[in-house]
PDB file of C-alpha atoms in Angstrom:
ATOM      1  CA  MET A   1     131.559 133.733 -86.698  1.00  0.00           C
ATOM      2  CA  PRO A   2     129.250 130.667 -86.700  1.00  0.00           C
ATOM      3  CA  ALA A   3     130.811 127.374 -85.660  1.00  0.00           C
ATOM      4  CA  THR A   4     131.260 124.757 -88.363  1.00  0.00           C
ATOM      5  CA  SER A   5     128.772 121.902 -88.170  1.00  0.00           C
ATOM      6  CA  PRO A   6     130.389 118.449 -88.170  1.00  0.00           C
ATOM      7  CA  TYR A   7     127.311 117.313 -90.103  1.00  0.00           C
ATOM      8  CA  ALA A   8     127.225 120.075 -92.732  1.00  0.00           C
ATOM      9  CA  ALA A   9     128.460 117.958 -95.647  1.00  0.00           C
ATOM     10  CA  ARG A  10     125.869 115.254 -95.065  1.00  0.00           C
ATOM     11  CA  LEU A  11     123.055 117.732 -94.520  1.00  0.00           C
ATOM     12  CA  ALA A  12     123.945 119.588 -97.716  1.00  0.00           C
ATOM     13  CA  GLU A  13     123.054 116.439 -99.652  1.00  0.00           C
ATOM     14  CA  VAL A  14     119.507 116.400 -98.237  1.00  0.00           C
ATOM     15  CA  PRO A  15     116.946 118.497-100.161  1.00  0.00           C
ATOM     16  CA  VAL A  16     115.095 120.949 -97.892  1.00  0.00           C
ATOM     17  CA  GLU A  17     112.181 123.328 -98.429  1.00  0.00           C
ATOM     18  CA  ARG A  18     110.518 125.763 -96.021  1.00  0.00           C
ATOM     19  CA  ARG A  19     106.717 125.701 -96.038  1.00  0.00           C
ATOM     20  CA  GLU A  20     103.800 127.092 -94.066  1.00  0.00           C
ATOM     21  CA  VAL A  21     100.408 125.692 -93.187  1.00  0.00           C
ATOM     22  CA  GLU A  22      97.436 127.234 -91.403  1.00  0.00           C
ATOM     23  CA  ILE A  23      96.482 125.344 -88.241  1.00  0.00           C
ATOM     24  CA  ASP A  24      93.483 126.520 -86.228  1.00  0.00           C
ATOM     25  CA  GLY A  25      93.736 130.098 -87.423  1.00  0.00           C
ATOM     26  CA  SER A  26      97.499 130.461 -87.107  1.00  0.00           C
ATOM     27  CA  VAL A  27     100.425 129.778 -89.430  1.00  0.00           C
ATOM     28  CA  THR A  28     102.891 127.000 -88.608  1.00  0.00           C
ATOM     29  CA  ALA A  29     106.315 127.157 -90.259  1.00  0.00           C
ATOM     30  CA  TYR A  30     107.816 123.792 -91.115  1.00  0.00           C
ATOM     31  CA  TRP A  31     110.668 122.344 -93.159  1.00  0.00           C
ATOM     32  CA  VAL A  32     110.463 119.359 -95.491  1.00  0.00           C
ATOM     33  CA  TYR A  33     113.681 117.339 -95.795  1.00  0.00           C
ATOM     34  CA  GLY A  34     114.332 114.519 -98.214  1.00  0.00           C
ATOM     35  CA  PRO A  35     112.649 113.156-101.338  1.00  0.00           C
ATOM     36  CA  PRO A  36     109.029 113.619-102.436  1.00  0.00           C
ATOM     37  CA  PRO A  37     106.455 111.244-100.934  1.00  0.00           C
ATOM     38  CA  ALA A  38     106.480 108.783-103.836  1.00  0.00           C
ATOM     39  CA  GLU A  39     110.245 108.303-103.549  1.00  0.00           C
ATOM     40  CA  ALA A  40     110.596 108.311 -99.755  1.00  0.00           C
ATOM     41  CA  ALA A  41     111.430 105.164 -97.824  1.00  0.00           C
ATOM     42  CA  ALA A  42     109.403 106.566 -94.897  1.00  0.00           C
ATOM     43  CA  THR A  43     107.812 109.817 -93.748  1.00  0.00           C
ATOM     44  CA  ILE A  44     108.419 111.236 -90.272  1.00  0.00           C
ATOM     45  CA  VAL A  45     106.935 114.223 -88.464  1.00  0.00           C
ATOM     46  CA  ALA A  46     109.667 115.376 -86.050  1.00  0.00           C
ATOM     47  CA  VAL A  47     108.892 117.471 -82.946  1.00  0.00           C
ATOM     48  CA  HIS A  48     111.775 119.347 -81.307  1.00  0.00           C
ATOM     49  CA  GLY A  49     112.393 120.029 -77.620  1.00  0.00           C
ATOM     50  CA  PHE A  50     111.844 122.941 -75.240  1.00  0.00           C
ATOM     51  CA  ARG A  51     113.433 126.253 -76.335  1.00  0.00           C
ATOM     52  CA  GLY A  52     114.647 124.549 -79.488  1.00  0.00           C
ATOM     53  CA  GLU A  53     113.354 124.738 -83.034  1.00  0.00           C
ATOM     54  CA  HIS A  54     113.657 122.702 -86.216  1.00  0.00           C
ATOM     55  CA  HIS A  55     117.433 123.183 -86.618  1.00  0.00           C
ATOM     56  CA  GLY A  56     118.097 121.025 -83.558  1.00  0.00           C
ATOM     57  CA  LEU A  57     117.028 117.801 -85.249  1.00  0.00           C
ATOM     58  CA  GLU A  58     118.962 118.418 -88.474  1.00  0.00           C
ATOM     59  CA  PRO A  59     122.003 116.331 -87.419  1.00  0.00           C
ATOM     60  CA  VAL A  60     119.752 113.266 -87.100  1.00  0.00           C
ATOM     61  CA  ILE A  61     118.057 114.076 -90.400  1.00  0.00           C
ATOM     62  CA  ALA A  62     121.497 114.256 -92.031  1.00  0.00           C
ATOM     63  CA  PHE A  63     121.902 110.534 -91.317  1.00  0.00           C
ATOM     64  CA  LEU A  64     118.471 109.608 -92.710  1.00  0.00           C
ATOM     65  CA  PRO A  65     118.949 109.924 -96.492  1.00  0.00           C
ATOM     66  CA  GLY A  66     115.931 108.750 -98.431  1.00  0.00           C
ATOM     67  CA  VAL A  67     113.582 109.507 -95.533  1.00  0.00           C
ATOM     68  CA  ARG A  68     111.101 112.382 -95.802  1.00  0.00           C
ATOM     69  CA  VAL A  69     111.086 114.419 -92.577  1.00  0.00           C
ATOM     70  CA  LEU A  70     108.644 117.223 -91.840  1.00  0.00           C
ATOM     71  CA  SER A  71     110.014 119.318 -88.988  1.00  0.00           C
ATOM     72  CA  PRO A  72     107.854 122.194 -87.666  1.00  0.00           C
ATOM     73  CA  ASP A  73     108.772 124.928 -85.237  1.00  0.00           C
ATOM     74  CA  LEU A  74     106.517 124.438 -82.214  1.00  0.00           C
ATOM     75  CA  PRO A  75     104.024 127.281 -81.616  1.00  0.00           C
ATOM     76  CA  GLY A  76     105.824 130.139 -79.912  1.00  0.00           C
ATOM     77  CA  PHE A  77     109.291 129.005 -80.995  1.00  0.00           C
ATOM     78  CA  GLY A  78     111.419 129.775 -84.023  1.00  0.00           C
ATOM     79  CA  GLU A  79     109.303 131.055 -86.911  1.00  0.00           C
ATOM     80  CA  THR A  80     105.932 129.793 -85.644  1.00  0.00           C
ATOM     81  CA  PRO A  81     103.919 132.386 -83.689  1.00  0.00           C
ATOM     82  CA  PRO A  82     102.135 131.546 -80.431  1.00  0.00           C
ATOM     83  CA  LEU A  83      98.763 129.846 -80.562  1.00  0.00           C
ATOM     84  CA  PRO A  84      95.870 132.287 -81.041  1.00  0.00           C
ATOM     85  CA  SER A  85      94.237 131.079 -77.828  1.00  0.00           C
ATOM     86  CA  GLY A  86      97.239 132.248 -75.813  1.00  0.00           C
ATOM     87  CA  ARG A  87      97.276 128.859 -74.087  1.00  0.00           C
ATOM     88  CA  HIS A  88     100.443 126.785 -74.304  1.00  0.00           C
ATOM     89  CA  ASP A  89      99.562 123.853 -72.086  1.00  0.00           C
ATOM     90  CA  LEU A  90      99.818 120.191 -73.039  1.00  0.00           C
ATOM     91  CA  GLU A  91      96.283 120.005 -74.390  1.00  0.00           C
ATOM     92  CA  ALA A  92      96.979 122.947 -76.694  1.00  0.00           C
ATOM     93  CA  TYR A  93     100.254 121.499 -77.970  1.00  0.00           C
ATOM     94  CA  THR A  94      98.801 118.031 -78.572  1.00  0.00           C
ATOM     95  CA  GLY A  95      95.812 119.506 -80.389  1.00  0.00           C
ATOM     96  CA  TRP A  96      98.177 121.513 -82.567  1.00  0.00           C
ATOM     97  CA  LEU A  97     100.360 118.451 -83.372  1.00  0.00           C
ATOM     98  CA  THR A  98      97.330 116.318 -84.245  1.00  0.00           C
ATOM     99  CA  ALA A  99      95.999 119.017 -86.579  1.00  0.00           C
ATOM    100  CA  PHE A 100      99.429 119.660 -88.106  1.00  0.00           C
ATOM    101  CA  THR A 101     100.032 115.979 -88.871  1.00  0.00           C
ATOM    102  CA  ALA A 102      96.546 115.563 -90.352  1.00  0.00           C
ATOM    103  CA  ALA A 103      97.161 118.581 -92.590  1.00  0.00           C
ATOM    104  CA  VAL A 104     100.626 117.819 -93.953  1.00  0.00           C
ATOM    105  CA  ALA A 105     101.413 114.115 -93.451  1.00  0.00           C
ATOM    106  CA  PRO A 106      98.525 111.934 -92.299  1.00  0.00           C
ATOM    107  CA  GLY A 107      99.741 108.478 -91.345  1.00  0.00           C
ATOM    108  CA  ALA A 108     103.369 109.572 -90.875  1.00  0.00           C
ATOM    109  CA  VAL A 109     105.660 108.137 -88.221  1.00  0.00           C
ATOM    110  CA  VAL A 110     105.816 110.569 -85.278  1.00  0.00           C
ATOM    111  CA  LEU A 111     109.115 111.459 -83.586  1.00  0.00           C
ATOM    112  CA  GLY A 112     109.632 113.620 -80.511  1.00  0.00           C
ATOM    113  CA  HIS A 113     112.785 114.778 -78.734  1.00  0.00           C
ATOM    114  CA  SER A 114     112.773 115.746 -75.016  1.00  0.00           C
ATOM    115  CA  PHE A 115     109.750 118.035 -74.497  1.00  0.00           C
ATOM    116  CA  GLY A 116     108.672 116.878 -77.935  1.00  0.00           C
ATOM    117  CA  SER A 117     108.532 113.338 -76.529  1.00  0.00           C
ATOM    118  CA  ILE A 118     105.828 114.477 -74.092  1.00  0.00           C
ATOM    119  CA  VAL A 119     103.821 116.259 -76.792  1.00  0.00           C
ATOM    120  CA  ALA A 120     104.137 113.364 -79.244  1.00  0.00           C
ATOM    121  CA  SER A 121     103.255 110.704 -76.648  1.00  0.00           C
ATOM    122  CA  ALA A 122     100.256 112.632 -75.363  1.00  0.00           C
ATOM    123  CA  ALA A 123      98.974 113.211 -78.893  1.00  0.00           C
ATOM    124  CA  VAL A 124      99.289 109.539 -79.854  1.00  0.00           C
ATOM    125  CA  ALA A 125      97.652 108.443 -76.595  1.00  0.00           C
ATOM    126  CA  GLU A 126      94.775 110.835 -77.319  1.00  0.00           C
ATOM    127  CA  GLY A 127      94.183 109.478 -80.809  1.00  0.00           C
ATOM    128  CA  LEU A 128      96.787 110.828 -83.248  1.00  0.00           C
ATOM    129  CA  ARG A 129      97.082 108.004 -85.746  1.00  0.00           C
ATOM    130  CA  THR A 130     100.595 106.869 -86.562  1.00  0.00           C
ATOM    131  CA  PRO A 131     102.050 103.469 -87.474  1.00  0.00           C
ATOM    132  CA  ARG A 132     105.064 103.943 -85.156  1.00  0.00           C
ATOM    133  CA  LEU A 133     106.330 106.329 -82.502  1.00  0.00           C
ATOM    134  CA  ILE A 134     109.963 107.346 -81.923  1.00  0.00           C
ATOM    135  CA  LEU A 135     111.106 109.135 -78.749  1.00  0.00           C
ATOM    136  CA  ILE A 136     114.644 110.533 -78.416  1.00  0.00           C
ATOM    137  CA  ASN A 137     115.771 111.474 -74.884  1.00  0.00           C
ATOM    138  CA  PRO A 138     112.218 110.816 -73.672  1.00  0.00           C
ATOM    139  CA  ILE A 139     111.149 112.539 -70.462  1.00  0.00           C
ATOM    140  CA  GLY A 140     110.518 109.334 -68.545  1.00  0.00           C
ATOM    141  CA  ALA A 141     110.258 110.655 -64.989  1.00  0.00           C
ATOM    142  CA  PRO A 142     109.290 113.900 -63.222  1.00  0.00           C
ATOM    143  CA  ALA A 143     112.000 116.514 -63.731  1.00  0.00           C
ATOM    144  CA  LEU A 144     112.191 117.199 -59.987  1.00  0.00           C
ATOM    145  CA  GLU A 145     113.100 113.560 -59.349  1.00  0.00           C
ATOM    146  CA  GLY A 146     116.040 113.484 -61.779  1.00  0.00           C
ATOM    147  CA  PRO A 147     119.689 113.351 -60.707  1.00  0.00           C
ATOM    148  CA  LYS A 148     119.812 117.132 -60.937  1.00  0.00           C
ATOM    149  CA  GLY A 149     116.508 117.977 -59.292  1.00  0.00           C
ATOM    150  CA  LEU A 150     118.139 120.988 -57.608  1.00  0.00           C
ATOM    151  CA  LEU A 151     118.968 122.430 -61.018  1.00  0.00           C
ATOM    152  CA  THR A 152     115.348 121.923 -62.052  1.00  0.00           C
ATOM    153  CA  ARG A 153     114.225 123.888 -59.006  1.00  0.00           C
ATOM    154  CA  LEU A 154     116.639 126.657 -59.954  1.00  0.00           C
ATOM    155  CA  ALA A 155     115.216 126.567 -63.476  1.00  0.00           C
ATOM    156  CA  ILE A 156     111.700 126.961 -62.063  1.00  0.00           C
ATOM    157  CA  LEU A 157     112.876 130.016 -60.132  1.00  0.00           C
ATOM    158  CA  TYR A 158     114.568 131.376 -63.260  1.00  0.00           C
ATOM    159  CA  TYR A 159     111.469 131.076 -65.455  1.00  0.00           C
ATOM    160  CA  THR A 160     109.234 132.407 -62.687  1.00  0.00           C
ATOM    161  CA  LEU A 161     111.440 135.486 -62.291  1.00  0.00           C
ATOM    162  CA  GLY A 162     111.487 135.923 -66.047  1.00  0.00           C
ATOM    163  CA  ALA A 163     107.698 135.988 -66.066  1.00  0.00           C
ATOM    164  CA  ARG A 164     107.240 138.293 -63.036  1.00  0.00           C
ATOM    165  CA  LEU A 165     109.945 140.908 -63.440  1.00  0.00           C
ATOM    166  CA  PRO A 166     109.164 144.027 -65.491  1.00  0.00           C
ATOM    167  CA  GLU A 167     108.795 142.863 -69.083  1.00  0.00           C
ATOM    168  CA  ARG A 168     112.027 144.287 -70.477  1.00  0.00           C
ATOM    169  CA  LEU A 169     114.093 143.017 -67.552  1.00  0.00           C
ATOM    170  CA  GLY A 170     112.387 139.608 -67.473  1.00  0.00           C
ATOM    171  CA  THR A 171     112.867 139.037 -71.193  1.00  0.00           C
ATOM    172  CA  ALA A 172     116.513 140.089 -70.961  1.00  0.00           C
ATOM    173  CA  LEU A 173     117.041 137.579 -68.156  1.00  0.00           C
ATOM    174  CA  LEU A 174     115.467 134.767 -70.174  1.00  0.00           C
ATOM    175  CA  ARG A 175     117.632 135.603 -73.196  1.00  0.00           C
ATOM    176  CA  HIS A 176     120.833 136.354 -71.284  1.00  0.00           C
ATOM    177  CA  PRO A 177     123.734 134.816 -73.254  1.00  0.00           C
ATOM    178  CA  LEU A 178     125.666 133.755 -70.142  1.00  0.00           C
ATOM    179  CA  ILE A 179     122.702 131.780 -68.826  1.00  0.00           C
ATOM    180  CA  VAL A 180     122.106 130.203 -72.228  1.00  0.00           C
ATOM    181  CA  ARG A 181     125.769 129.200 -72.373  1.00  0.00           C
ATOM    182  CA  ALA A 182     125.620 127.757 -68.839  1.00  0.00           C
ATOM    183  CA  MET A 183     122.660 125.594 -69.875  1.00  0.00           C
ATOM    184  CA  SER A 184     124.580 124.405 -72.927  1.00  0.00           C
ATOM    185  CA  ILE A 185     127.692 123.555 -70.917  1.00  0.00           C
ATOM    186  CA  ALA A 186     125.619 121.643 -68.366  1.00  0.00           C
ATOM    187  CA  MET A 187     124.014 119.454 -71.041  1.00  0.00           C
ATOM    188  CA  ALA A 188     126.990 118.737 -73.307  1.00  0.00           C
ATOM    189  CA  LYS A 189     129.011 115.622 -72.466  1.00  0.00           C
ATOM    190  CA  THR A 190     131.359 115.406 -75.450  1.00  0.00           C
ATOM    191  CA  LYS A 191     135.040 116.282 -75.024  1.00  0.00           C
ATOM    192  CA  ASP A 192     135.456 116.995 -78.742  1.00  0.00           C
ATOM    193  CA  PRO A 193     136.203 120.751 -78.940  1.00  0.00           C
ATOM    194  CA  VAL A 194     134.799 121.114 -82.458  1.00  0.00           C
ATOM    195  CA  LEU A 195     131.542 119.434 -81.488  1.00  0.00           C
ATOM    196  CA  ARG A 196     131.303 121.446 -78.260  1.00  0.00           C
ATOM    197  CA  ARG A 197     131.728 124.709 -80.181  1.00  0.00           C
ATOM    198  CA  PHE A 198     129.005 123.629 -82.587  1.00  0.00           C
ATOM    199  CA  ILE A 199     126.616 122.742 -79.734  1.00  0.00           C
ATOM    200  CA  HIS A 200     127.209 126.040 -77.955  1.00  0.00           C
ATOM    201  CA  ASP A 201     126.770 127.950 -81.212  1.00  0.00           C
ATOM    202  CA  GLN A 202     123.476 126.185 -81.860  1.00  0.00           C
ATOM    203  CA  HIS A 203     122.182 127.130 -78.428  1.00  0.00           C
ATOM    204  CA  ASP A 204     123.520 130.687 -78.705  1.00  0.00           C
ATOM    205  CA  THR A 205     121.803 131.079 -82.079  1.00  0.00           C
ATOM    206  CA  TYR A 206     118.460 129.343 -81.562  1.00  0.00           C
ATOM    207  CA  PHE A 207     117.761 128.904 -77.828  1.00  0.00           C
ATOM    208  CA  SER A 208     116.298 132.392 -77.415  1.00  0.00           C
ATOM    209  CA  ARG A 209     114.018 132.379 -80.457  1.00  0.00           C
ATOM    210  CA  PHE A 210     110.866 132.222 -78.357  1.00  0.00           C
ATOM    211  CA  ALA A 211     107.943 134.575 -79.015  1.00  0.00           C
ATOM    212  CA  ASP A 212     107.552 136.161 -75.586  1.00  0.00           C
ATOM    213  CA  ARG A 213     108.190 135.457 -71.939  1.00  0.00           C
ATOM    214  CA  ASP A 214     104.593 134.466 -71.080  1.00  0.00           C
ATOM    215  CA  GLN A 215     104.483 131.823 -73.803  1.00  0.00           C
ATOM    216  CA  LEU A 216     107.914 130.561 -72.744  1.00  0.00           C
ATOM    217  CA  HIS A 217     106.881 130.330 -69.081  1.00  0.00           C
ATOM    218  CA  ASP A 218     103.705 128.423 -69.973  1.00  0.00           C
ATOM    219  CA  ALA A 219     105.678 125.988 -72.133  1.00  0.00           C
ATOM    220  CA  PHE A 220     108.216 125.489 -69.349  1.00  0.00           C
ATOM    221  CA  VAL A 221     105.509 124.747 -66.802  1.00  0.00           C
ATOM    222  CA  THR A 222     104.029 122.245 -69.250  1.00  0.00           C
ATOM    223  CA  SER A 223     107.433 120.599 -69.741  1.00  0.00           C
ATOM    224  CA  VAL A 224     108.067 120.049 -66.014  1.00  0.00           C
ATOM    225  CA  SER A 225     104.470 119.140 -65.142  1.00  0.00           C
ATOM    226  CA  HIS A 226     104.233 116.063 -67.369  1.00  0.00           C
ATOM    227  CA  ASP A 227     106.258 113.055 -68.456  1.00  0.00           C
ATOM    228  CA  VAL A 228     105.801 110.182 -70.881  1.00  0.00           C
ATOM    229  CA  ARG A 229     104.850 107.640 -68.192  1.00  0.00           C
ATOM    230  CA  ALA A 230     101.295 109.003 -68.029  1.00  0.00           C
ATOM    231  CA  PHE A 231     100.689 108.136 -71.691  1.00  0.00           C
ATOM    232  CA  ALA A 232     102.772 105.010 -72.279  1.00  0.00           C
ATOM    233  CA  PRO A 233     100.120 102.395 -71.331  1.00  0.00           C
ATOM    234  CA  ARG A 234      97.652 103.903 -73.835  1.00  0.00           C
ATOM    235  CA  ILE A 235     100.055 103.890 -76.785  1.00  0.00           C
ATOM    236  CA  ASP A 236      99.371 100.688 -78.704  1.00  0.00           C
ATOM    237  CA  VAL A 237     101.687 101.241 -81.674  1.00  0.00           C
ATOM    238  CA  PRO A 238     105.307  99.995 -81.788  1.00  0.00           C
ATOM    239  CA  THR A 239     107.467 102.553 -79.993  1.00  0.00           C
ATOM    240  CA  LEU A 240     111.214 103.156 -80.073  1.00  0.00           C
ATOM    241  CA  LEU A 241     112.915 104.828 -77.118  1.00  0.00           C
ATOM    242  CA  ILE A 242     116.424 106.170 -77.786  1.00  0.00           C
ATOM    243  CA  ALA A 243     117.889 106.982 -74.389  1.00  0.00           C
ATOM    244  CA  ALA A 244     121.206 108.300 -73.123  1.00  0.00           C
ATOM    245  CA  GLN A 245     123.103 106.561 -70.364  1.00  0.00           C
ATOM    246  CA  ARG A 246     124.329 109.915 -68.959  1.00  0.00           C
ATOM    247  CA  ASP A 247     121.118 111.906 -69.225  1.00  0.00           C
ATOM    248  CA  ASP A 248     120.833 114.347 -66.308  1.00  0.00           C
ATOM    249  CA  ILE A 249     117.131 114.953 -66.889  1.00  0.00           C
ATOM    250  CA  THR A 250     115.888 111.351 -66.994  1.00  0.00           C
ATOM    251  CA  PRO A 251     118.339 108.777 -65.599  1.00  0.00           C
ATOM    252  CA  ILE A 252     118.769 105.606 -67.604  1.00  0.00           C
ATOM    253  CA  GLU A 253     117.186 103.505 -64.852  1.00  0.00           C
ATOM    254  CA  ALA A 254     113.984 105.510 -65.285  1.00  0.00           C
ATOM    255  CA  GLU A 255     114.144 105.061 -69.056  1.00  0.00           C
ATOM    256  CA  ARG A 256     114.405 101.305 -68.577  1.00  0.00           C
ATOM    257  CA  ARG A 257     111.304 101.367 -66.374  1.00  0.00           C
ATOM    258  CA  LEU A 258     109.517 103.556 -68.904  1.00  0.00           C
ATOM    259  CA  ALA A 259     110.109 101.010 -71.655  1.00  0.00           C
ATOM    260  CA  THR A 260     108.189  98.395 -69.684  1.00  0.00           C
ATOM    261  CA  MET A 261     105.109 100.633 -69.475  1.00  0.00           C
ATOM    262  CA  PHE A 262     104.402 100.527 -73.220  1.00  0.00           C
ATOM    263  CA  PRO A 263     102.514  97.582 -74.708  1.00  0.00           C
ATOM    264  CA  HIS A 264     105.102  97.377 -77.524  1.00  0.00           C
ATOM    265  CA  ALA A 265     108.382  99.225 -76.914  1.00  0.00           C
ATOM    266  CA  GLU A 266     112.029  98.826 -77.799  1.00  0.00           C
ATOM    267  CA  LEU A 267     114.755 100.633 -75.861  1.00  0.00           C
ATOM    268  CA  VAL A 268     118.079 101.587 -77.443  1.00  0.00           C
ATOM    269  CA  GLU A 269     120.691 102.947 -75.031  1.00  0.00           C
ATOM    270  CA  ILE A 270     123.553 105.172 -76.183  1.00  0.00           C
ATOM    271  CA  ALA A 271     126.624 105.380 -73.969  1.00  0.00           C
ATOM    272  CA  ASP A 272     128.740 108.446 -73.165  1.00  0.00           C
ATOM    273  CA  VAL A 273     126.064 110.970 -74.060  1.00  0.00           C
ATOM    274  CA  GLY A 274     123.507 112.982 -72.106  1.00  0.00           C
ATOM    275  CA  HIS A 275     120.421 114.946 -73.109  1.00  0.00           C
ATOM    276  CA  LEU A 276     121.884 116.002 -76.459  1.00  0.00           C
ATOM    277  CA  ILE A 277     121.714 112.757 -78.450  1.00  0.00           C
ATOM    278  CA  HIS A 278     120.526 114.804 -81.440  1.00  0.00           C
ATOM    279  CA  TYR A 279     123.768 116.810 -81.435  1.00  0.00           C
ATOM    280  CA  GLU A 280     126.365 114.397 -80.045  1.00  0.00           C
ATOM    281  CA  THR A 281     125.359 110.983 -81.410  1.00  0.00           C
ATOM    282  CA  PRO A 282     122.970 111.594 -84.319  1.00  0.00           C
ATOM    283  CA  ALA A 283     124.441 108.755 -86.398  1.00  0.00           C
ATOM    284  CA  GLU A 284     123.686 106.231 -83.662  1.00  0.00           C
ATOM    285  CA  ALA A 285     120.172 107.624 -83.246  1.00  0.00           C
ATOM    286  CA  ALA A 286     119.536 107.495 -86.996  1.00  0.00           C
ATOM    287  CA  ALA A 287     120.843 103.921 -87.205  1.00  0.00           C
ATOM    288  CA  ALA A 288     118.389 102.896 -84.477  1.00  0.00           C
ATOM    289  CA  ILE A 289     115.575 104.631 -86.340  1.00  0.00           C
ATOM    290  CA  ARG A 290     116.441 102.876 -89.601  1.00  0.00           C
ATOM    291  CA  ARG A 291     116.450  99.474 -87.869  1.00  0.00           C
ATOM    292  CA  PHE A 292     113.144 100.243 -86.166  1.00  0.00           C
ATOM    293  CA  LEU A 293     111.548 101.287 -89.471  1.00  0.00           C
ATOM    294  CA  ARG A 294     113.172  98.325 -91.237  1.00  0.00           C
ATOM    295  CA  LEU A 295     115.026 100.570 -93.670  1.00  0.00           C
ATOM    296  CA  PRO A 296     118.325  99.737 -95.386  1.00  0.00           C
ATOM    297  CA  VAL A 297     121.522 100.845 -93.704  1.00  0.00           C
ATOM    298  CA  ALA A 298     122.374 104.419 -94.710  1.00  0.00           C
ATOM    299  CA  PRO A 299     125.190 104.828 -97.274  1.00  0.00           C
ATOM    300  CA  GLY A 300     128.482 105.693 -95.658  1.00  0.00           C
ATOM    301  CA  ARG A 301     127.641 104.211 -92.247  1.00  0.00           C
TER     302      ARG A 301
END
């Protein structure tokens, strides 16, 4: 039985519509939340993290009433098939995001979470036009240098085995529910049992919705081979970093250094949360976004 979302009531008040758009010969599935363009206080294109899909950012969207959010499934995840080229490196993902934004919401604010922060930053640095950039749990340092670098090395071994074992066995390893649950437990910081059940249910339900093991391995290599630092100096639009003080992937000290690398950046730190800001503290993240976009305070806050 699915776990109850603590944010279900709020999200139910937000209009949502599934759409598709052809990008470079392939179909991208995306979801449009909020009012039509003429009535929206702002429009955001939101890019989810590694092994996630559009559902992961819904708790934040629930606290952004009046904002139009277009949330695609990244190529190879959720309902979007892999890229026709078969390449899932950073250049391919940034090219896809630039084309997607131009097709469905040119001039929108761009938001990226975790791996999405790398894709969004690289795209903006390479010329994707946006008035503002928002990064949640940005990858602000090499994964191998984080406080849990050993776990990253184990993850590299895990994805390598998944790619090299016989296909059926490798795919089963990558989708194994015990490993997915272990990842979820490692990332969650909340002690609230209801919220923990919801987080684990989200990962159980959506974390294995990748297209195939080769695409997943390529995306993983991309995620651990890059970080936002390489692109920050070339991003000349106002940028908001929403960082967690207990993030095991990028420590807060590295996030503070990252903020100084942008020409125009603001850092908002959230205490008592790790790499799951979008699940554990979405109200705080949304409040920071509203301030950054100079929007009125959300009703009920």
